[in-house]
């Protein structure tokens, strides 16, 4: 009987821990970010392309020593574009182009 109560308490604590982590993530950790879709659009707009004109469009959220940005990359023809987009403002921070064959 005591093992059953201990097991139920452990399950309840685990559920509360998971729920607390989810609340923290959605309410605090990710609040204010523009999101990957908006970062992709900011990079495409700056480059003058539409999503249908590019290949391998990808956006990854980066947090380097508290500096938060999206790294957006795509290929047009034989050129690879790499953008750094501010995770909160959507401002283009850096643009790098190189041959897609390197």
Tab-separated table of C-alpha atoms in Angstrom:
chain	number	residue	atom	x	y	z
A	1	UNK	CA	0.000	0.000	0.000
A	2	UNK	CA	2.800	2.446	0.880
A	3	UNK	CA	4.548	1.638	-2.411
A	4	UNK	CA	1.367	2.452	-4.310
A	5	UNK	CA	1.022	5.838	-2.582
A	6	UNK	CA	4.712	6.622	-3.198
A	7	UNK	CA	4.300	5.724	-6.877
A	8	UNK	CA	1.229	7.969	-7.207
A	9	UNK	CA	3.073	10.846	-5.521
A	10	UNK	CA	6.065	10.368	-7.830
A	11	UNK	CA	3.792	10.456	-10.896
A	12	UNK	CA	2.016	13.589	-9.652
A	13	UNK	CA	5.373	15.309	-9.016
A	14	UNK	CA	6.593	14.339	-12.476
A	15	UNK	CA	3.453	15.736	-14.112
A	16	UNK	CA	3.794	18.982	-12.136
A	17	UNK	CA	7.448	19.272	-13.132
A	18	UNK	CA	6.626	18.800	-16.821
A	19	UNK	CA	3.748	21.295	-16.632
A	20	UNK	CA	5.975	23.844	-14.895
A	21	UNK	CA	8.668	23.453	-17.539
A	22	UNK	CA	6.092	23.937	-20.299
A	23	UNK	CA	4.741	27.101	-18.662
A	24	UNK	CA	8.274	28.469	-18.233
A	25	UNK	CA	9.162	27.764	-21.863
A	26	UNK	CA	6.044	29.281	-23.405
A	27	UNK	CA	5.630	32.195	-20.996
A	28	UNK	CA	9.202	33.279	-20.388
A	29	UNK	CA	11.820	31.603	-22.553
A	30	UNK	CA	10.198	32.103	-25.954
A	31	UNK	CA	8.164	35.233	-25.255
A	32	UNK	CA	8.871	38.177	-27.476
A	33	UNK	CA	10.632	36.242	-30.225
A	34	UNK	CA	9.458	36.839	-33.783
A	35	UNK	CA	9.565	33.163	-34.723
A	36	UNK	CA	11.301	31.244	-37.487
A	37	UNK	CA	8.671	32.043	-40.141
A	38	UNK	CA	9.066	35.811	-39.629
A	39	UNK	CA	12.860	35.491	-39.645
A	40	UNK	CA	12.705	33.615	-42.956
A	41	UNK	CA	10.458	36.305	-44.406
A	42	UNK	CA	12.779	39.096	-43.239
A	43	UNK	CA	15.755	37.435	-44.935
A	44	UNK	CA	13.855	36.741	-48.147
A	45	UNK	CA	12.535	40.302	-48.288
A	46	UNK	CA	16.013	41.729	-47.777
A	47	UNK	CA	17.428	39.491	-50.523
A	48	UNK	CA	14.552	40.263	-52.886
A	49	UNK	CA	13.330	36.689	-53.318
A	50	UNK	CA	10.130	34.809	-52.621
A	51	UNK	CA	9.973	31.436	-50.930
A	52	UNK	CA	9.153	29.754	-54.237
A	53	UNK	CA	12.377	31.117	-55.789
A	54	UNK	CA	14.754	29.600	-53.240
A	55	UNK	CA	15.865	26.113	-52.261
A	56	UNK	CA	16.821	24.648	-48.888
A	57	UNK	CA	15.239	27.463	-46.841
A	58	UNK	CA	16.044	26.915	-43.169
A	59	UNK	CA	15.941	28.971	-39.967
A	60	UNK	CA	17.578	27.994	-36.682
A	61	UNK	CA	17.222	29.842	-33.392
A	62	UNK	CA	20.623	30.677	-31.880
A	63	UNK	CA	21.521	31.894	-28.401
A	64	UNK	CA	25.203	32.836	-28.242
A	65	UNK	CA	26.141	34.171	-24.807
A	66	UNK	CA	22.708	35.761	-24.405
A	67	UNK	CA	22.634	37.218	-27.922
A	68	UNK	CA	19.527	35.754	-29.535
A	69	UNK	CA	19.043	35.584	-33.289
A	70	UNK	CA	17.824	33.370	-36.104
A	71	UNK	CA	20.301	31.990	-38.592
A	72	UNK	CA	18.452	31.821	-41.911
A	73	UNK	CA	19.977	30.124	-44.936
A	74	UNK	CA	18.822	29.403	-48.471
A	75	UNK	CA	20.178	28.769	-51.953
A	76	UNK	CA	19.404	30.628	-55.167
A	77	UNK	CA	21.118	29.290	-58.265
A	78	UNK	CA	24.703	28.608	-57.254
A	79	UNK	CA	24.748	31.113	-54.360
A	80	UNK	CA	24.108	30.285	-50.707
A	81	UNK	CA	22.762	33.109	-48.552
A	82	UNK	CA	23.214	33.148	-44.781
A	83	UNK	CA	21.399	35.753	-42.710
A	84	UNK	CA	21.498	36.619	-39.028
A	85	UNK	CA	18.100	38.043	-38.005
A	86	UNK	CA	17.491	39.589	-34.562
A	87	UNK	CA	15.149	37.237	-32.697
A	88	UNK	CA	13.083	40.079	-31.221
A	89	UNK	CA	13.061	42.904	-33.768
A	90	UNK	CA	13.436	41.054	-37.068
A	91	UNK	CA	16.293	43.373	-38.034
A	92	UNK	CA	18.873	42.013	-40.458
A	93	UNK	CA	22.128	41.844	-38.487
A	94	UNK	CA	24.452	40.203	-40.956
A	95	UNK	CA	24.419	38.810	-44.493
A	96	UNK	CA	26.929	36.409	-45.948
A	97	UNK	CA	26.929	34.916	-49.441
A	98	UNK	CA	29.123	32.209	-50.854
A	99	UNK	CA	29.164	29.625	-53.578
A	100	UNK	CA	26.788	26.774	-52.819
A	101	UNK	CA	29.455	24.390	-54.092
A	102	UNK	CA	32.029	25.158	-51.364
